[in-house]
mmCIF file of C-alpha atoms in Angstrom:
data_model
loop_
_atom_site.group_PDB
_atom_site.id
_atom_site.type_symbol
_atom_site.label_atom_id
_atom_site.label_comp_id
_atom_site.label_asym_id
_atom_site.label_seq_id
_atom_site.Cartn_x
_atom_site.Cartn_y
_atom_site.Cartn_z
ATOM 1 C CA GLN A 1 78.033 -46.691 52.060
ATOM 2 C CA VAL A 2 76.119 -48.290 54.887
ATOM 3 C CA GLN A 3 75.976 -51.844 56.166
ATOM 4 C CA LEU A 4 72.804 -53.190 57.732
ATOM 5 C CA VAL A 5 72.466 -56.074 60.180
ATOM 6 C CA GLU A 6 69.050 -57.328 61.274
ATOM 7 C CA SER A 7 68.213 -59.227 64.446
ATOM 8 C CA GLY A 8 65.213 -60.218 66.520
ATOM 9 C CA GLY A 9 63.519 -62.758 64.303
ATOM 10 C CA GLY A 10 62.233 -66.051 65.612
ATOM 11 C CA SER A 11 59.271 -68.353 65.973
ATOM 12 C CA VAL A 12 56.115 -67.270 67.741
ATOM 13 C CA GLN A 13 52.508 -68.375 67.980
ATOM 14 C CA ALA A 14 49.716 -66.391 66.387
ATOM 15 C CA GLY A 15 48.814 -63.395 68.523
ATOM 16 C CA GLY A 16 52.327 -63.055 69.831
ATOM 17 C CA SER A 17 54.870 -60.264 69.412
ATOM 18 C CA LEU A 18 58.389 -59.811 68.118
ATOM 19 C CA ARG A 19 60.688 -56.807 67.878
ATOM 20 C CA LEU A 20 63.081 -56.615 64.960
ATOM 21 C CA SER A 21 66.118 -54.382 64.991
ATOM 22 C CA CYS A 22 68.489 -53.243 62.276
ATOM 23 C CA ILE A 23 71.835 -51.714 63.155
ATOM 24 C CA ALA A 24 73.456 -49.527 60.539
ATOM 25 C CA SER A 25 77.153 -48.780 60.217
ATOM 26 C CA GLY A 26 78.438 -45.285 59.529
ATOM 27 C CA SER A 27 77.797 -41.878 61.003
ATOM 28 C CA THR A 28 75.126 -40.602 58.660
ATOM 29 C CA PHE A 29 72.242 -42.856 59.701
ATOM 30 C CA SER A 30 69.977 -39.878 60.353
ATOM 31 C CA THR A 31 70.177 -38.857 56.707
ATOM 32 C CA TYR A 32 68.869 -42.185 55.404
ATOM 33 C CA PHE A 33 65.370 -43.180 54.476
ATOM 34 C CA MET A 34 64.730 -46.590 56.053
ATOM 35 C CA ALA A 35 62.277 -49.397 55.479
ATOM 36 C CA TRP A 36 61.341 -52.959 56.320
ATOM 37 C CA PHE A 37 60.452 -55.377 53.549
ATOM 38 C CA ARG A 38 59.513 -59.034 53.757
ATOM 39 C CA GLN A 39 59.539 -61.986 51.429
ATOM 40 C CA ALA A 40 57.726 -65.264 51.887
ATOM 41 C CA PRO A 41 58.795 -68.375 49.940
ATOM 42 C CA GLY A 42 57.647 -68.134 46.338
ATOM 43 C CA GLN A 43 56.396 -64.599 46.825
ATOM 44 C CA LYS A 44 57.657 -61.205 45.732
ATOM 45 C CA ARG A 45 59.417 -58.985 48.234
ATOM 46 C CA GLU A 46 56.904 -56.535 49.659
ATOM 47 C CA ALA A 47 57.107 -53.387 51.731
ATOM 48 C CA VAL A 48 55.965 -53.551 55.335
ATOM 49 C CA ALA A 49 56.784 -50.107 56.730
ATOM 50 C CA ALA A 50 59.056 -47.172 55.992
ATOM 51 C CA ILE A 51 60.280 -44.127 57.879
ATOM 52 C CA GLY A 52 61.645 -40.870 56.582
ATOM 53 C CA ARG A 53 64.446 -38.713 57.905
ATOM 54 C CA ALA A 54 62.107 -36.637 60.067
ATOM 55 C CA GLY A 55 60.178 -39.642 61.330
ATOM 56 C CA LEU A 56 57.288 -39.698 58.865
ATOM 57 C CA THR A 57 55.987 -43.259 58.671
ATOM 58 C CA ILE A 58 54.010 -45.310 56.163
ATOM 59 C CA TYR A 59 52.605 -48.803 56.572
ATOM 60 C CA ALA A 60 51.260 -51.533 54.373
ATOM 61 C CA ASP A 61 47.523 -52.009 54.887
ATOM 62 C CA SER A 62 48.117 -55.579 56.037
ATOM 63 C CA VAL A 63 50.110 -54.435 59.093
ATOM 64 C CA LYS A 64 48.477 -51.141 60.040
ATOM 65 C CA GLY A 65 47.560 -51.066 63.700
ATOM 66 C CA ARG A 66 49.754 -54.084 64.463
ATOM 67 C CA PHE A 67 53.288 -53.028 63.487
ATOM 68 C CA THR A 68 55.219 -49.922 64.502
ATOM 69 C CA ILE A 69 58.392 -48.730 62.789
ATOM 70 C CA SER A 70 60.763 -46.433 64.645
ATOM 71 C CA ARG A 71 64.311 -45.185 64.435
ATOM 72 C CA ASP A 72 66.916 -44.201 67.005
ATOM 73 C CA ASN A 73 69.410 -41.957 65.255
ATOM 74 C CA ALA A 74 71.680 -41.808 68.306
ATOM 75 C CA GLU A 75 72.033 -45.603 68.230
ATOM 76 C CA ASN A 76 71.954 -45.991 64.420
ATOM 77 C CA THR A 77 69.060 -48.407 64.868
ATOM 78 C CA LEU A 78 65.841 -49.105 63.017
ATOM 79 C CA ASN A 79 63.144 -51.067 64.849
ATOM 80 C CA LEU A 80 59.954 -52.867 63.934
ATOM 81 C CA GLN A 81 57.609 -53.756 66.768
ATOM 82 C CA MET A 82 55.257 -56.478 65.584
ATOM 83 C CA ASN A 83 52.175 -57.273 67.637
ATOM 84 C CA SER A 84 49.176 -59.541 67.052
ATOM 85 C CA LEU A 85 51.217 -61.602 64.640
ATOM 86 C CA LYS A 86 49.436 -63.803 62.127
ATOM 87 C CA PRO A 87 50.629 -66.880 60.221
ATOM 88 C CA GLU A 88 50.578 -64.782 57.047
ATOM 89 C CA ASP A 89 53.291 -62.573 58.566
ATOM 90 C CA THR A 90 55.707 -65.477 58.197
ATOM 91 C CA ALA A 91 58.580 -64.341 55.962
ATOM 92 C CA MET A 92 62.171 -63.248 55.813
ATOM 93 C CA TYR A 93 62.289 -59.631 56.935
ATOM 94 C CA TYR A 94 64.823 -57.254 55.408
ATOM 95 C CA CYS A 95 66.033 -53.841 56.466
ATOM 96 C CA ALA A 96 66.677 -51.357 53.645
ATOM 97 C CA ALA A 97 68.185 -47.899 53.414
ATOM 98 C CA ASP A 98 68.897 -45.149 50.958
ATOM 99 C CA ALA A 99 70.077 -41.588 51.188
ATOM 100 C CA LEU A 100 68.073 -40.285 48.259
ATOM 101 C CA MET A 101 64.292 -40.332 47.939
ATOM 102 C CA PRO A 102 62.711 -37.803 45.580
ATOM 103 C CA ASP A 103 59.285 -38.219 47.137
ATOM 104 C CA PHE A 104 59.098 -40.420 50.218
ATOM 105 C CA LEU A 105 55.324 -40.760 50.280
ATOM 106 C CA ARG A 106 55.320 -41.785 46.626
ATOM 107 C CA TYR A 107 58.441 -43.965 46.508
ATOM 108 C CA GLY A 108 58.927 -45.102 50.086
ATOM 109 C CA PHE A 109 57.544 -48.563 49.292
ATOM 110 C CA ASP A 110 59.416 -48.938 46.007
ATOM 111 C CA LEU A 111 62.155 -51.484 46.646
ATOM 112 C CA THR A 112 64.125 -50.232 43.634
ATOM 113 C CA GLN A 113 64.694 -46.970 45.525
ATOM 114 C CA TYR A 114 66.710 -48.713 48.231
ATOM 115 C CA HIS A 115 70.342 -49.457 47.450
ATOM 116 C CA TYR A 116 71.416 -50.915 50.791
ATOM 117 C CA TRP A 117 69.988 -54.123 52.198
ATOM 118 C CA GLY A 118 70.596 -56.363 55.161
ATOM 119 C CA GLN A 119 70.821 -60.154 55.022
ATOM 120 C CA GLY A 120 67.409 -60.650 56.579
ATOM 121 C CA THR A 121 65.969 -62.207 59.710
ATOM 122 C CA GLN A 122 63.383 -64.996 59.648
ATOM 123 C CA VAL A 123 59.987 -64.572 61.301
ATOM 124 C CA THR A 124 57.780 -67.645 61.632
ATOM 125 C CA VAL A 125 54.263 -67.442 63.056
ATOM 126 C CA SER A 126 52.446 -70.668 63.803
ATOM 127 C CA SER A 127 48.693 -71.026 64.159
#
């Protein structure tokens, strides 16, 4: 079992930056596959970025070159650095985790693979 708590959301103008963090409870954080998803009103939840146990990362095309996912296993923390934000990045951002992933590159963006979710943190980007 792991509990996830996100922070760092807020309102920013287009072109600005935000850094999201997700703190995980428990002592086995390093064994979890982690990801950030987002959901805009009326839209499906979509993957933004994911990171494997050894630090392998994958990104949605819409955020490549602008967002960076990272993890600090010593601090049980997952981060998402978001630069050059656009109005279309506006959404609720969720942290997700799971200990099992048969093929990270194939399933890392599949939300059904993640059994632990945070409550979300709102990101609003104005033009």
